[in-house]
XYZ file of C-alpha atoms in Angstrom:
674
model
C -39.076 113.803 151.379
C -40.933 116.618 153.142
C -37.687 118.256 154.253
C -35.524 117.107 151.326
C -37.002 119.388 148.652
C -36.779 122.739 150.497
C -33.351 121.984 151.959
C -32.013 120.976 148.538
C -33.380 124.139 146.961
C -31.854 126.315 149.659
C -28.480 124.707 148.953
C -28.877 125.371 145.220
C -29.829 128.992 145.945
C -26.640 129.487 147.937
C -24.493 128.090 145.112
C -26.221 130.172 142.450
C -25.760 133.359 144.452
C -22.019 133.152 143.836
C -21.895 131.798 140.305
C -24.471 133.366 138.035
C -24.955 136.714 136.383
C -27.300 138.415 133.927
C -30.859 139.712 133.785
C -33.767 139.374 136.215
C -36.302 136.738 135.186
C -39.734 135.699 136.415
C -41.487 132.479 137.311
C -43.673 131.116 134.522
C -47.275 132.197 135.027
C -50.290 133.338 133.050
C -50.886 137.077 132.701
C -54.260 138.538 131.797
C -53.892 142.137 130.616
C -56.359 144.949 129.914
C -58.875 143.323 132.254
C -61.091 146.390 132.553
C -61.349 146.721 128.780
C -62.215 143.045 128.308
C -64.815 142.785 131.109
C -67.753 143.526 128.844
C -70.506 141.236 130.129
C -69.897 141.531 133.879
C -67.499 143.010 136.418
C -67.110 139.526 137.958
C -63.395 138.652 138.182
C -64.136 134.904 138.284
C -65.900 135.102 134.933
C -63.081 137.147 133.398
C -60.468 134.606 134.533
C -62.364 131.427 133.675
C -63.025 132.570 130.113
C -59.418 133.667 129.529
C -57.049 131.323 131.413
C -57.158 127.558 130.659
C -56.132 126.526 134.188
C -58.983 128.485 135.829
C -62.535 127.173 136.285
C -65.480 129.044 137.774
C -67.749 127.866 140.576
C -71.168 129.362 139.853
C -72.691 130.660 143.100
C -75.041 133.374 141.809
C -75.385 135.922 139.021
C -72.368 137.703 140.522
C -69.617 137.061 143.115
C -68.555 133.678 141.772
C -65.561 131.671 142.935
C -62.460 130.486 141.068
C -60.579 127.199 140.983
C -57.015 126.823 139.734
C -56.346 123.275 138.541
C -59.295 122.082 140.625
C -58.055 123.844 143.762
C -60.162 126.410 145.620
C -60.714 127.920 149.081
C -57.450 128.398 150.983
C -55.522 126.152 148.591
C -55.183 129.235 146.385
C -54.562 132.853 147.378
C -55.885 136.196 146.150
C -53.980 139.469 146.488
C -55.034 142.947 145.396
C -52.043 145.293 144.998
C -50.198 143.251 147.620
C -53.163 143.124 150.034
C -54.252 139.639 151.090
C -58.039 139.409 150.734
C -60.461 136.937 152.330
C -64.222 136.501 152.260
C -66.365 136.171 155.395
C -68.857 133.534 154.255
C -67.930 129.900 155.079
C -70.183 128.867 152.175
C -68.205 130.941 149.637
C -70.955 133.431 148.841
C -68.326 136.182 148.937
C -65.083 134.611 147.705
C -61.943 136.797 147.813
C -61.998 137.626 144.100
C -65.503 139.086 144.457
C -64.231 142.010 146.546
C -62.629 143.712 143.576
C -64.340 144.455 140.261
C -62.929 143.721 136.840
C -63.345 147.327 135.680
C -60.969 148.440 138.476
C -58.168 146.166 137.256
C -55.252 146.654 134.867
C -53.866 143.109 134.855
C -53.965 139.789 136.726
C -51.143 137.316 137.181
C -52.280 133.717 137.724
C -49.609 131.608 139.420
C -50.061 127.909 138.709
C -48.344 125.819 141.351
C -46.414 126.418 144.609
C -44.173 129.164 143.199
C -44.995 132.262 145.251
C -42.910 132.645 148.412
C -44.028 136.231 149.040
C -47.640 135.348 149.901
C -48.848 133.453 152.965
C -50.507 130.154 152.063
C -49.974 129.840 148.295
C -50.323 126.050 148.219
C -51.362 125.228 144.643
C -51.678 128.595 142.956
C -52.589 132.209 143.394
C -54.042 135.313 141.811
C -52.210 138.653 141.983
C -54.427 141.544 140.930
C -52.984 144.910 139.925
C -55.549 147.688 139.886
C -55.503 150.911 137.889
C -52.733 153.302 138.912
C -52.971 157.111 139.062
C -51.228 158.872 136.184
C -49.839 162.309 135.432
C -51.988 164.694 133.467
C -55.760 164.871 133.422
C -57.401 161.820 131.863
C -60.363 159.562 132.367
C -62.726 157.005 130.928
C -66.400 156.102 131.156
C -67.883 152.686 130.512
C -71.568 151.950 129.992
C -72.840 148.395 129.743
C -76.289 146.987 129.024
C -77.411 143.404 128.546
C -80.144 140.833 128.716
C -82.077 140.372 131.966
C -81.987 144.139 132.565
C -78.236 144.143 133.176
C -76.865 147.663 133.686
C -73.325 148.772 134.427
C -71.777 152.208 134.810
C -68.093 152.699 135.470
C -65.861 155.754 135.472
C -62.208 156.492 136.187
C -60.605 159.893 136.582
C -56.873 160.354 137.081
C -54.487 163.263 137.182
C -51.472 164.804 138.792
C -47.935 166.043 138.397
C -44.442 165.168 139.592
C -45.460 165.749 143.218
C -48.793 163.970 143.511
C -51.002 161.718 141.392
C -54.570 160.785 142.305
C -57.258 158.583 140.790
C -60.835 157.590 141.527
C -62.643 154.609 139.990
C -66.355 154.196 140.670
C -68.882 151.699 139.385
C -72.400 150.472 139.846
C -73.826 147.248 138.480
C -77.193 145.496 138.762
C -79.203 142.776 137.073
C -82.497 140.979 137.243
C -82.428 137.206 137.595
C -80.916 135.630 134.509
C -82.741 132.914 132.569
C -81.076 129.620 131.690
C -81.418 127.839 128.349
C -84.809 126.476 129.438
C -86.070 130.006 130.034
C -86.091 129.593 133.820
C -85.108 132.435 136.133
C -83.170 131.723 139.329
C -86.470 131.533 141.246
C -87.941 129.172 138.649
C -84.885 126.914 138.853
C -85.553 126.720 142.614
C -89.239 125.947 141.951
C -88.403 123.108 139.566
C -86.003 121.593 142.042
C -88.504 121.909 144.916
C -91.152 120.116 142.865
C -89.029 116.944 143.028
C -89.618 116.666 146.779
C -92.132 119.283 147.982
C -92.285 117.958 151.537
C -88.580 118.627 152.073
C -87.820 121.423 149.627
C -90.866 123.707 149.542
C -89.251 126.010 152.108
C -86.364 126.754 149.739
C -88.682 128.576 147.310
C -88.699 132.361 147.206
C -91.765 133.969 148.782
C -94.235 135.434 146.228
C -93.234 138.978 147.186
C -89.602 138.227 146.321
C -90.072 135.753 143.457
C -89.164 138.302 140.774
C -86.742 140.437 142.788
C -83.448 141.509 141.126
C -80.484 139.149 141.363
C -78.127 141.717 142.896
C -77.083 145.330 143.146
C -73.397 146.175 143.514
C -71.568 149.464 143.995
C -67.853 150.100 144.411
C -65.400 152.980 144.634
C -61.597 152.928 144.676
C -59.434 155.978 145.431
C -55.640 156.294 145.277
C -53.046 158.962 145.958
C -49.336 158.577 145.143
C -47.155 161.288 146.706
C -43.529 161.871 145.745
C -41.817 162.655 149.055
C -38.236 162.822 147.700
C -36.265 161.687 144.682
C -37.131 158.027 143.945
C -39.378 157.900 147.027
C -43.140 157.592 147.006
C -45.980 157.252 149.506
C -48.884 155.249 148.072
C -52.342 155.379 149.638
C -55.306 153.301 148.498
C -58.841 152.525 149.684
C -61.550 150.417 148.051
C -65.142 150.175 149.312
C -67.667 147.625 147.999
C -71.372 147.594 148.826
C -73.607 144.810 147.511
C -77.239 144.190 148.472
C -79.831 141.433 148.084
C -77.754 138.828 146.261
C -79.732 135.701 145.374
C -78.005 132.315 145.707
C -80.460 129.995 143.993
C -79.013 126.588 144.904
C -78.100 127.626 148.443
C -80.529 127.652 151.366
C -79.974 131.343 152.113
C -79.354 134.618 150.301
C -77.055 137.509 151.182
C -78.824 140.544 152.631
C -75.707 142.547 151.942
C -72.014 142.073 151.395
C -69.854 145.024 152.412
C -66.079 145.089 152.205
C -63.252 147.605 152.562
C -59.632 147.277 151.446
C -56.907 149.676 152.661
C -53.232 149.998 151.819
C -50.453 152.352 152.953
C -47.193 151.753 151.121
C -43.817 153.478 151.119
C -41.459 152.737 148.241
C -37.824 153.787 147.713
C -35.927 153.019 144.489
C -32.226 153.248 143.599
C -30.885 153.444 147.138
C -27.424 152.508 145.850
C -25.879 150.707 142.905
C -26.639 147.364 144.546
C -29.590 148.186 146.804
C -32.296 148.702 144.197
C -35.519 148.918 146.181
C -37.147 148.803 149.605
C -40.906 148.601 149.998
C -42.887 148.695 153.238
C -46.632 148.062 153.082
C -49.337 148.037 155.739
C -52.674 146.679 154.556
C -56.068 145.885 156.027
C -59.378 144.521 154.803
C -62.738 143.781 156.393
C -65.947 142.099 155.253
C -69.468 142.039 156.716
C -71.702 139.320 155.270
C -75.155 138.299 156.595
C -76.872 135.396 154.805
C -80.533 134.812 155.584
C -83.728 132.857 154.858
C -85.651 136.159 154.839
C -86.700 135.858 151.185
C -87.541 132.119 151.289
C -90.808 130.431 152.267
C -88.966 128.895 155.219
C -88.511 132.416 156.564
C -92.052 133.674 156.047
C -92.857 133.441 159.769
C -89.446 133.285 161.409
C -86.359 134.026 159.346
C -82.871 132.982 160.341
C -79.654 134.879 159.641
C -76.039 133.813 159.852
C -73.878 136.928 159.936
C -70.112 136.703 159.652
C -67.366 139.281 159.767
C -63.720 138.912 158.940
C -60.888 141.415 159.267
C -57.348 141.082 157.966
C -54.314 143.266 158.591
C -50.721 142.749 157.608
C -47.292 144.288 157.315
C -44.795 143.328 154.627
C -41.214 144.514 154.115
C -39.422 143.719 150.848
C -35.863 144.516 149.840
C -34.383 144.003 146.391
C -30.660 143.823 145.672
C -28.650 143.428 142.478
C -25.385 141.674 143.337
C -23.069 140.303 140.636
C -26.034 140.125 138.283
C -28.257 138.315 140.799
C -31.625 139.847 141.571
C -32.229 138.985 145.232
C -35.444 139.712 147.088
C -35.523 139.376 150.851
C -38.506 140.128 153.039
C -40.506 139.836 156.234
C -44.244 139.158 156.276
C -46.695 139.287 159.176
C -50.490 139.174 159.289
C -53.462 138.592 161.550
C -56.940 137.511 160.512
C -60.024 137.640 162.741
C -63.175 135.713 161.860
C -66.408 135.787 163.848
C -69.934 134.542 163.152
C -73.296 134.876 164.933
C -76.706 133.263 164.382
C -79.903 135.363 164.602
C -83.625 134.586 164.607
C -85.729 137.535 163.428
C -82.693 139.794 164.003
C -82.308 138.605 167.629
C -79.255 136.586 168.654
C -80.135 132.919 169.130
C -79.389 131.939 172.753
C -76.853 129.271 173.630
C -78.650 126.099 174.748
C -78.057 122.376 174.533
C -79.672 122.417 171.076
C -78.610 125.806 169.687
C -75.562 128.037 169.563
C -75.210 131.746 168.972
C -71.762 131.340 167.366
C -70.766 129.722 164.088
C -67.132 130.831 164.488
C -66.222 132.199 167.895
C -63.774 135.050 167.267
C -61.072 132.933 165.658
C -57.682 134.613 165.239
C -54.962 133.421 162.846
C -51.564 135.054 163.400
C -48.711 134.479 160.961
C -45.066 135.598 160.858
C -42.749 134.706 158.002
C -39.416 135.352 156.337
C -38.860 134.826 152.616
C -36.143 135.120 149.987
C -36.000 134.816 146.217
C -33.117 134.793 143.743
C -33.466 135.307 139.991
C -30.801 135.150 137.304
C -29.599 133.637 134.064
C -26.598 131.582 133.032
C -26.260 131.690 129.298
C -29.427 130.122 127.921
C -30.675 129.089 131.375
C -33.044 131.326 133.377
C -33.361 130.387 137.031
C -35.647 131.456 139.855
C -35.216 130.050 143.367
C -37.332 130.921 146.399
C -37.841 129.884 150.013
C -40.169 130.874 152.862
C -40.454 129.982 156.543
C -43.834 130.415 158.307
C -44.885 130.289 161.944
C -48.650 130.393 162.549
C -50.878 130.341 165.626
C -54.674 129.819 165.451
C -57.126 130.137 168.335
C -60.739 130.955 169.108
C -62.773 131.903 172.191
C -64.517 128.531 172.614
C -62.660 126.725 175.439
C -63.844 123.341 174.156
C -61.942 123.789 170.875
C -58.168 123.602 170.809
C -55.642 126.159 169.637
C -53.046 125.148 167.058
C -49.474 126.043 166.145
C -47.933 125.326 162.760
C -44.471 125.751 161.231
C -43.600 125.290 157.573
C -40.608 125.575 155.258
C -41.530 126.113 151.612
C -39.176 126.359 148.646
C -39.090 126.105 144.868
C -36.870 126.298 141.833
C -38.098 127.178 138.350
C -35.755 126.909 135.359
C -36.171 127.858 131.721
C -33.846 126.714 128.932
C -33.968 128.958 125.873
C -33.368 126.640 122.913
C -33.211 129.696 120.678
C -34.950 133.058 120.388
C -38.268 131.396 119.556
C -38.338 128.191 121.609
C -37.932 127.353 125.282
C -38.583 124.511 127.696
C -39.161 124.914 131.414
C -39.175 122.838 134.579
C -40.256 123.722 138.101
C -40.072 121.822 141.389
C -41.680 123.192 144.510
C -43.078 122.571 147.942
C -45.532 124.803 149.780
C -47.821 124.545 152.802
C -50.949 126.194 154.091
C -52.646 126.012 157.492
C -56.325 125.136 158.107
C -58.651 128.112 158.352
C -61.166 128.795 161.126
C -64.073 127.345 159.171
C -62.211 124.065 158.739
C -61.176 123.983 162.404
C -64.062 125.445 164.344
C -67.272 125.950 162.334
C -70.569 125.089 164.057
C -73.613 124.630 161.860
C -76.825 125.653 163.619
C -79.418 123.602 161.771
C -81.996 126.353 161.839
C -84.303 124.678 159.313
C -84.998 121.705 161.581
C -87.496 121.432 164.402
C -86.167 121.484 167.014
C -82.988 123.242 165.957
C -79.731 121.404 166.554
C -75.980 121.999 166.469
C -73.571 120.209 164.170
C -69.863 120.903 164.623
C -68.513 120.430 161.098
C -65.045 121.810 161.877
C -62.253 119.528 163.077
C -59.959 121.292 165.522
C -56.937 118.970 165.211
C -56.406 119.229 161.447
C -52.819 119.158 160.178
C -51.472 121.735 157.748
C -51.505 120.829 154.045
C -48.265 120.322 152.068
C -48.013 120.246 148.281
C -44.990 118.808 146.445
C -45.260 119.528 142.740
C -43.413 119.268 139.447
C -44.300 121.541 136.503
C -42.874 121.282 133.003
C -43.593 122.525 129.531
C -42.635 123.956 126.163
C -43.230 127.386 124.660
C -42.644 128.801 121.197
C -43.364 132.221 119.712
C -42.582 132.705 116.033
C -43.934 134.465 112.957
C -46.554 131.757 112.297
C -47.927 130.901 115.741
C -47.502 131.097 119.496
C -47.879 127.949 121.617
C -47.488 127.000 125.286
C -47.979 123.466 126.631
C -47.769 122.897 130.383
C -47.981 119.718 132.451
C -47.973 119.209 136.208
C -47.880 116.423 138.784
C -48.809 117.247 142.384
C -48.715 115.113 145.517
C -50.560 116.772 148.401
C -50.115 115.457 151.922
C -52.835 116.047 154.549
C -55.215 117.590 152.007
C -58.251 118.973 153.886
C -61.358 117.243 152.551
C -65.049 117.367 153.452
C -66.584 113.970 154.283
C -70.390 114.160 154.359
C -70.700 110.612 155.755
C -69.405 111.634 159.177
C -71.985 112.684 161.803
C -69.757 115.584 162.891
C -66.211 116.937 162.460
C -66.628 116.520 158.712
C -63.216 117.867 157.676
C -60.344 115.392 157.633
C -56.799 115.083 156.302
C -56.113 112.702 153.421
C -53.308 112.320 150.873
C -54.137 113.028 147.212
C -52.505 113.198 143.783
C -53.484 115.695 141.082
C -52.010 115.822 137.590
C -52.915 117.340 134.265
C -52.005 119.548 131.323
C -52.919 122.899 129.771
C -52.528 124.319 126.294
C -52.802 127.835 124.927
C -52.037 128.870 121.355
C -52.491 131.592 118.763
C -52.155 130.942 115.030
C -51.523 133.990 112.824
C -53.644 133.220 109.759
C -52.930 136.581 108.145
C -52.121 140.149 109.089
C -55.757 140.591 110.105
C -56.913 137.161 111.316
C -55.826 135.142 114.367
C -57.023 131.786 115.660
C -56.790 131.556 119.479
C -57.305 128.349 121.422
C -56.928 126.938 124.903
C -57.602 123.668 126.732
C -57.104 122.072 130.127
C -57.364 118.556 131.563
C -56.804 117.314 135.094
C -57.293 114.226 137.229
C -57.530 114.069 141.011
C -57.239 110.854 143.015
C -57.415 110.048 146.732
C -54.300 108.156 147.813
C -55.934 107.538 151.204
C -59.701 107.070 151.313
C -61.976 109.251 153.384
C -63.379 107.566 156.488
C -66.163 105.114 155.662
C -66.142 105.882 151.920
C -64.958 104.036 148.809
C -64.901 106.591 145.953
C -61.292 107.394 144.981
C -62.159 110.301 142.647
C -61.319 113.745 144.006
C -64.054 116.383 143.911
C -63.892 119.617 141.893
C -61.850 118.093 139.042
C -63.597 119.543 135.983
C -63.210 117.421 132.809
C -61.477 118.291 129.546
C -62.502 121.801 128.576
C -61.408 124.130 125.835
C -62.159 127.008 123.524
C -61.281 128.135 120.022
C -61.859 131.662 118.718
C -61.424 133.310 115.331
C -60.550 137.015 115.580
C -60.650 139.283 112.539
C -59.281 142.806 112.826
C -60.645 145.243 110.277
C -60.540 149.008 109.750
C -59.756 151.459 112.573
C -58.516 148.770 115.009
C -61.968 147.209 115.109
C -62.430 143.469 115.639
C -64.983 140.714 115.117
C -64.805 137.447 117.087
C -66.590 134.124 116.952
C -65.795 131.622 119.687
C -66.661 128.020 120.512
C -66.381 126.908 124.168
C -66.887 123.240 125.030
C -66.590 120.743 127.860
C -66.475 116.965 127.964
C -68.918 114.991 130.114
C -68.102 115.282 133.820
C -68.028 111.597 134.719
C -65.100 111.296 137.164
C -66.980 112.363 140.289
C -66.931 111.886 144.039
C -70.429 110.417 144.359
C -69.833 109.662 148.052
C -69.702 113.404 148.687
C -72.544 114.688 146.570
C -71.075 115.195 143.105
C -73.133 114.103 140.114
C -72.438 113.419 136.466
C -72.833 116.469 134.224
C -73.511 116.376 130.505
C -71.013 117.566 127.936
C -71.781 120.990 126.537
C -70.745 123.480 123.886
C -71.716 127.107 123.329
C -71.022 129.731 120.687
C -70.203 133.367 121.484
C -69.922 136.255 119.037
C -69.005 139.916 119.319
C -68.017 142.921 117.259
C -65.980 145.788 118.681
C -66.097 148.924 116.547
C -63.628 151.736 117.189
C -65.569 154.849 116.196
C -62.464 156.958 116.842
C -59.500 156.970 119.211
C -61.711 157.923 122.149
C -64.882 155.933 121.586
C -65.434 152.153 121.222
C -68.729 150.357 120.710
C -69.159 146.626 121.373
C -72.110 144.402 120.508
C -72.081 140.726 121.432
C -74.039 137.609 122.210
C -73.016 134.754 124.499
C -74.553 131.288 124.297
C -75.949 132.088 120.868
C -78.040 128.894 120.604
C -79.500 129.199 124.116
C -78.014 125.975 125.460
C -78.858 124.664 128.927
C -75.738 123.610 130.809
C -73.911 123.774 134.159
C -70.201 124.396 134.756
C -70.198 123.770 138.532
C -70.651 120.467 140.325
C -72.165 119.820 143.746
C -69.435 118.662 146.152
C -70.825 118.682 149.726
C -68.073 121.090 150.785
C -70.660 123.735 149.869
C -73.992 123.755 151.714
C -76.434 123.555 148.803
C -80.144 122.810 148.477
C -80.743 119.083 148.881
C -82.897 116.509 150.628
C -82.697 112.789 151.211
C -84.934 112.122 148.216
C -83.176 114.247 145.570
C -79.776 115.073 144.209
C -78.122 118.319 145.196
C -79.522 121.193 143.149
C -77.450 122.148 140.125
C -77.333 125.778 139.062
C -77.549 126.295 135.303
C -75.575 128.962 133.473
C -77.275 131.910 131.734
C -78.969 131.234 128.419
C -78.662 133.496 125.386
C -77.197 136.790 126.570
C -77.067 139.872 124.336
C -74.992 142.822 125.480
C -73.534 146.123 124.395
C -70.744 148.297 125.785
C -69.866 151.939 125.209
C -66.343 153.033 126.182
C -65.325 156.690 126.233
C -61.833 158.062 126.922
C -60.922 161.678 127.489
């Protein structure tokens, strides 16, 4: 079956290329627009997505820089791109996930791909996020955003753009900071750590923050993005972009370490030519690069009062992508080449001095691992009458190595393909069906990571990576119904996914904790808007998923797959009144999280519900004022579970530490345009 799906789809693509004609269509996905305008409580992309897209959940890691899951899938099972640039984090413990290296107030829109339907991006196994940032525009214009909130939250953002037919430039800058938030119990991040440590002081006292740092801010984050688009000839454009992020002193309450800083840079050089001929519509060549420097340390914890330990990791990514688009007999055909190389290196320090290599310690967590990929891809889009069709295929060849001679290098090849069809029943109703297969290779953390147990006496090495892991392959079916009429808009989506050689963390193993197993994931999502009147709309969304292990992890019996959040949903009443102003009241709720992988550290979480309210007043066309409150009734709840895939605060006598969400949060935003 592994080869049957892609080969069948390639055959279908060949037939369609000669038979069909009409307009270009797109794969079904979820699009979040006006991201910068809607990011009113934080510039965190994970928060913006998880509160807007039913298929997306958030993994709470800190007050900022949180991770995303699409249908329960995270890490390398989903991809993140910023204006075509593939972005990775450096931290193996997900303190700096890819989405954290771009801020919501820099973004125009985000496309969330649900399923294996992106052949242009390396490694899109179960979904992906494509971020489009603000583009430079002609004429002088700009905007300023000021944000203030509970827990001394402060945000300043500004964008200036201008140009003419020859050149357009833009600059977007922002700064954001916050003290530690308080949960519904009134506990700060440090006080949540204290409460957890009190359960087992002998083992957990070292995880507390030192008195000098107990009330330190939660984070400080600064970012600047600059772009220049130069018209070099008719229908030709050179596009230059650079984004620099600088974050300092980020507290990770339920982790054993905090980030001293998190610095990243994203670069892109792109040349685009349109309308080459009647049939050759576009060619686009892009070189991109990104790098991240991320040291995490015990410096602020009691365990580091005398000797603090630091694990510093750097990653660097560069790639080259060539895309061509043709319009032949009504077929929109995209053909391209894709190549990239990622380097990942990690070093352990004691009091800022490299820890020597001995029988009991290692200086390297990841020893200069290099992942090199080369690929070719093609996509065809068209319509036949009431049928819209998109067909894609991709072939990848990947080599992974590192400098440790005791750990093996690996070569992988993969053929991915998909077909997505939509049948338009009439102008208002459609049904859709997608079938796809995609693969992704293990990353260096999964293959090679060495955990230097710096908190133990004496220190010891644990190799958690498994250097002979197979690549992961997802075979998935997606289906659904969508209607958009004068009374309401509704989309219902279902999916069934069989994943072969899924990479899973098994905490029962003494070493080499990552292993391949087969799993099944299925579920459904709903989003709807009901037009109650010309001024009032009722919006709602919900998602449900189940994950099961088809083959059990070694030495374990729990068949439930980790990270599968329970039934969750929201319903919001929006009332638009004078001058394009709007008032919103929203209920967000989650069922009890009872399907858990208890063998690997997950625990049951209580059901929860919260109420959010806000009013956005348009003073005039150039000035908006927003006042809101989240978690109105100050509920205490957690959205993230405690799968051992993350290294969190724990001991043999207690459960893994849960991190509660913020309690009542009052905020205001001022938006100026000029």
